[in-house]
Coordinates of C-alpha atoms in Angstrom, one line a residue:
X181 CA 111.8 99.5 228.5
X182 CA 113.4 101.0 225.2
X183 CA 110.6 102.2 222.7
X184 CA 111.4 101.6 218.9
X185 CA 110.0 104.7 216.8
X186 CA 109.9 103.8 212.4
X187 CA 110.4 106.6 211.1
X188 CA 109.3 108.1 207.2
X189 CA 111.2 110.6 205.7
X190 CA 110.2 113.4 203.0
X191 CA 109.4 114.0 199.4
X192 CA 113.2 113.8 197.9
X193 CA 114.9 112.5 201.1
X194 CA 115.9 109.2 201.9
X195 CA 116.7 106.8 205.0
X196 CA 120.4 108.3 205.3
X197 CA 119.2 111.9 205.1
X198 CA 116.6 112.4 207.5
X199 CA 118.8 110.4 209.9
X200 CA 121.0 113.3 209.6
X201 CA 118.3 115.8 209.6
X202 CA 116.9 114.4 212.9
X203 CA 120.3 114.0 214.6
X204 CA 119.0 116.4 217.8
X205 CA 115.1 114.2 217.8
X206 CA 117.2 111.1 217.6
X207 CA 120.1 112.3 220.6
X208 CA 117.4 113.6 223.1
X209 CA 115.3 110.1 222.7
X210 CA 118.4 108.0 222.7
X211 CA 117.6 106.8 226.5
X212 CA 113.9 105.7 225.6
X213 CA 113.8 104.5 222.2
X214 CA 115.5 103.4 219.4
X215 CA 114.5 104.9 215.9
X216 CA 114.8 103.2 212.6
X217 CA 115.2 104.6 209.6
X218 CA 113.8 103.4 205.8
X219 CA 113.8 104.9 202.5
X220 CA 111.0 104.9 200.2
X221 CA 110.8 102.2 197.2
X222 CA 110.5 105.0 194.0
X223 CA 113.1 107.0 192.9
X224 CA 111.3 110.6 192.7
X225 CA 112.9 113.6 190.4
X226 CA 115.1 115.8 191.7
X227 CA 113.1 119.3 191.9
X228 CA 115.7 121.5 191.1
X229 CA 116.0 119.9 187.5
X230 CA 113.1 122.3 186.1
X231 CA 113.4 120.9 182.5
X232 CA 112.9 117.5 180.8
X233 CA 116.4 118.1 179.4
X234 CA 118.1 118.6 182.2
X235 CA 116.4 115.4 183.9
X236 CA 117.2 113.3 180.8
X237 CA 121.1 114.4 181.0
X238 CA 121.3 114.3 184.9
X239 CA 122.3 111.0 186.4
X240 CA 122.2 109.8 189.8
X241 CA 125.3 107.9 189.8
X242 CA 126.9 111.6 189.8
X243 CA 125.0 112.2 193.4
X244 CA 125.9 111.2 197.2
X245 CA 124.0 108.4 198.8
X246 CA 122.2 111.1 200.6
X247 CA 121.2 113.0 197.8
X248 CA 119.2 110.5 195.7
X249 CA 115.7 111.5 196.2
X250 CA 113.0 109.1 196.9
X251 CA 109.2 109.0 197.7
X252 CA 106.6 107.4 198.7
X253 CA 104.2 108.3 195.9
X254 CA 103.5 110.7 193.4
X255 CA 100.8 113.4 192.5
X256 CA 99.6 116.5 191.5
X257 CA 96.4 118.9 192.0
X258 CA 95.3 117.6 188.5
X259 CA 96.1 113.8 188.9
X260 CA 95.1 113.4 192.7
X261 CA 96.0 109.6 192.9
X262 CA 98.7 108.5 194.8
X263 CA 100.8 106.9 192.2
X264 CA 102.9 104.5 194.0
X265 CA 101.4 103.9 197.2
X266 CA 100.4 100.5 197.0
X267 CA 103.9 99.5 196.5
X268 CA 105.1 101.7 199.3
X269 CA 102.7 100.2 201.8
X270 CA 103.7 96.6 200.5
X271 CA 107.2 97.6 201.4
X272 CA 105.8 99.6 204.5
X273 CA 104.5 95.8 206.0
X274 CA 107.2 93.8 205.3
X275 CA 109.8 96.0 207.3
X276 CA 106.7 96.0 210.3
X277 CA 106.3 92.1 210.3
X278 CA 110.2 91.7 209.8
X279 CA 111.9 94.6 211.8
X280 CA 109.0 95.1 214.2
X281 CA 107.0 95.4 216.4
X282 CA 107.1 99.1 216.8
X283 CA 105.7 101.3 219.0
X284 CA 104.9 104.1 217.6
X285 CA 106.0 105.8 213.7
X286 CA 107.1 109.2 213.2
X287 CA 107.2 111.0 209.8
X288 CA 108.4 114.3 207.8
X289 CA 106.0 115.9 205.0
X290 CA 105.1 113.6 202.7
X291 CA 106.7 110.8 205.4
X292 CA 104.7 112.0 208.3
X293 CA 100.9 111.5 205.9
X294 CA 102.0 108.3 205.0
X295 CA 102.8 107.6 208.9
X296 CA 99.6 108.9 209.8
X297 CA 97.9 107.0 206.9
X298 CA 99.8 103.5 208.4
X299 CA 98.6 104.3 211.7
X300 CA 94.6 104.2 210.4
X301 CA 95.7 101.2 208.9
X302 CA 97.2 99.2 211.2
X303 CA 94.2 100.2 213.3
X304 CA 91.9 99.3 210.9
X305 CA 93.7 97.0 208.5
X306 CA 90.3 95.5 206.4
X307 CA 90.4 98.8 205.0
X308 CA 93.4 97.2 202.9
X309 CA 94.0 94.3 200.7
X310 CA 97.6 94.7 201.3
X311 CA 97.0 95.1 205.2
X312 CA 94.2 93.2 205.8
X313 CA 96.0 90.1 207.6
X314 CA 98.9 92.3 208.9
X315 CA 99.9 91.2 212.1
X316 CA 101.3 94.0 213.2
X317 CA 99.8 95.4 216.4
X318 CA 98.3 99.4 216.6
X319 CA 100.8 102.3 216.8
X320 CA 100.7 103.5 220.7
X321 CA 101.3 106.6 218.7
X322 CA 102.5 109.3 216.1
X323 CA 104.6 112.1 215.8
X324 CA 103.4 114.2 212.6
X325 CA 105.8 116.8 211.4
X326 CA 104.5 118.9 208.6
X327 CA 101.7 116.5 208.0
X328 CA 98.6 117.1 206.2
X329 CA 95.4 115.2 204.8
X330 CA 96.0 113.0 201.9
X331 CA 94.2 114.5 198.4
X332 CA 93.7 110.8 197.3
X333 CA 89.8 110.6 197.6
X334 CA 89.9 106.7 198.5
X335 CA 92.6 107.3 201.5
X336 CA 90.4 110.3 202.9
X337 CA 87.8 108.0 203.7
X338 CA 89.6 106.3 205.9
X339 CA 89.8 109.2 208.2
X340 CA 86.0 109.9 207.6
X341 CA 84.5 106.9 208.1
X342 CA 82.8 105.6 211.2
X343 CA 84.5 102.7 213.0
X344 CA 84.0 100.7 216.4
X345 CA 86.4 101.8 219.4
X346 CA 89.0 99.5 219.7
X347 CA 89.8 97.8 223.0
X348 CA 92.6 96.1 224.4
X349 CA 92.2 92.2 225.1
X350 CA 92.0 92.5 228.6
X351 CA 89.1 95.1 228.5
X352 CA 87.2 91.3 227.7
X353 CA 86.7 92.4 223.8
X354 CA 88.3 91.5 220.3
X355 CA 88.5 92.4 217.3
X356 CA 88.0 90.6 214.1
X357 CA 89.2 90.7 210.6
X358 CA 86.6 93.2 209.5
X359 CA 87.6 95.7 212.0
X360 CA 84.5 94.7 214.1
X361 CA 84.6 93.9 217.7
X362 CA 82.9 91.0 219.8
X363 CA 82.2 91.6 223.7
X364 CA 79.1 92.2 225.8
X365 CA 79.4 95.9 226.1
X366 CA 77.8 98.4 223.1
X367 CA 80.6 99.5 221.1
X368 CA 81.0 102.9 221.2
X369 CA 82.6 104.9 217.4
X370 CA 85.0 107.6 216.2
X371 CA 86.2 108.7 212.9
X372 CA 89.5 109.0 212.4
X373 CA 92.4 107.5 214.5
X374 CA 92.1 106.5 217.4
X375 CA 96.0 106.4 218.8
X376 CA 97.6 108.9 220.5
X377 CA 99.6 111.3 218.4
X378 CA 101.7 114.9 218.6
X379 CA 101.8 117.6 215.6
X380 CA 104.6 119.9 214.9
X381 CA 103.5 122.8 212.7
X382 CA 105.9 125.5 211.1
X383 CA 104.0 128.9 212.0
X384 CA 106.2 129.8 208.5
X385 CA 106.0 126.7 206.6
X386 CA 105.7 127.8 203.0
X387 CA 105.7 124.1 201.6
X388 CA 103.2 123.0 203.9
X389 CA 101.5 125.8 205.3
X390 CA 100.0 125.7 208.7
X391 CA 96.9 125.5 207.7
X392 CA 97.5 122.5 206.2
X393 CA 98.6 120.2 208.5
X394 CA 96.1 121.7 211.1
X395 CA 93.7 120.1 208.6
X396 CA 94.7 116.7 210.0
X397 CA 93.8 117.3 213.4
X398 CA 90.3 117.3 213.2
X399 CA 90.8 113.5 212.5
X400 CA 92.6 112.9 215.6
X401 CA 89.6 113.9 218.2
X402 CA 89.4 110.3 220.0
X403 CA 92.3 111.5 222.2
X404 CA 93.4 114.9 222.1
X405 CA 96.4 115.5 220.2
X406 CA 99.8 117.0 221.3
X407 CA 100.4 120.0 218.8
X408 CA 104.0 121.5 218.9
X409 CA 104.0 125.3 217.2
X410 CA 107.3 126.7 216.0
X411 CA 108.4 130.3 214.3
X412 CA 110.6 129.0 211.7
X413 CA 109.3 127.0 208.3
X414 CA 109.8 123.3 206.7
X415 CA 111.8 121.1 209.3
X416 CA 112.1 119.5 212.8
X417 CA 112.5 122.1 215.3
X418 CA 115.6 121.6 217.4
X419 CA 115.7 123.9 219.8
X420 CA 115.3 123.1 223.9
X421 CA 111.8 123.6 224.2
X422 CA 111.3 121.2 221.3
X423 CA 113.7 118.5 222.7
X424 CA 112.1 118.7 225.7
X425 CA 107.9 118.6 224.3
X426 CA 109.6 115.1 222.2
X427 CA 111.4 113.6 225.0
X428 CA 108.1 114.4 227.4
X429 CA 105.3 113.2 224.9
X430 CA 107.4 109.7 224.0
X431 CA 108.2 109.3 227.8
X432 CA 104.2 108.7 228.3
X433 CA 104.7 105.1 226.4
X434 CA 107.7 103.9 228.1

């Protein structure tokens, strides 16, 4: 059975960039799973234009398809709201319900919160107007590269709240719209996520420092997550030890 993996890029990347940036992830999976690439919906400025002038006289026409940068929203320490979101997730379901199912979703940075933020959601989809009547099944998991826990107030309840444990259909339970379940047995709770998921952390991350995206872990406790530490900063690891931690952590869902 082949998996199929979505998979979110960064802050100023797109779907034609990371595939390139992931071109070892992608070539030691390429017997178990097939990944698919999207790019945000908003256009997101280009961070080495520092001034308003140079953003008003730059124009993207003059860049490479991989260079336009794109995101899935926008913030800032002062202005915590994710600015965009809500129009990211709408595009976010449409590709699951059209190009899906999918097994699991793997993201970079900014892409690997909003993975881990779809994953809670999918799980527990009342949580969302836009998600409520997805149809979408679960994730069977996540691989979280650089992640961290979202500064939007409203999307960091949905890791701290307390929810029912869900179970499969043939453990003899369901689960209704409201994210509750039906079934003879006491129900037991988490907080957090309940699928399966692996973290890779940059010991020298300087964008998002290891401290950080060790942050999201604590909302991962249902089952024990996979955590991948490497020397170097802001990126995929490539190296053999790292091909072979991905290829062994995605083999357990095939």
């Amino acid at each position: 059975m082949t998996l199929r993996i979505l998979c979110l890029h960064g802050y100023t990347q797109n779907a034609l960039s990371f595939t390139k940036k992931t071109a070892v992830f992608r070539k030691c999976l390429k017997d178990i799973a097939d990944l698919v690439y999207i790019t945000a919906p908003h256009i997101v400025p280009i961070p080495t234009l520092t001034t308003i002038e140079e953003r008003q006289e730059d124009s993207l026409e003059n860049l490479e398809p991989e260079a336009v940068p794109y995101g899935w929203w926008t913030s800032s320490p002062e202005k915590p709201t994710y600015k965009g979101f809500d129009e990211s997730l709408v595009q976010l379901r449409e590709v699951l319900e059209k190009q899906g199912p999918f097994d699991g979703v793997m993201g970079f940075s900014q892409g690997a919160s909003m993975a881990s933020l779809l994953q809670v959601l999918l799980e527990r989809p009342h949580l969302s107007e836009i998600m409520k009547d997805c149809t979408h099944q679960p994730f069977k998991f996540a691989i979280i590269v650089s992640g961290f826990e979202p500064r939007d107030a409203e999307k960091m309840t949905w890791y701290t709240n307390q929810y029912p444990v869900l179970k499969a259909k043939d453990e003899g339970s369901t689960t209704d719209k409201t994210g509750e379940q039906e079934g003879e047995e006491k129900q037991e709770h988490l907080h957090g996520v309940q699928g399966a998921s692996m973290h890779v952390v940059g010991r020298n991350d300087v964008i998002i420092e290891p401290e950080r995206s060790e942050g999201l872990l604590k909302h991962y406790s249902f089952k024990t997550p996979t955590v991948l530490y490497h020397d170097g900063g802001h990126y995929l690891p490539s190296n053999a030890a790292s091909r072979q931690a991905y290829k062994a952590f995605v083999q357990g869902f095939v």
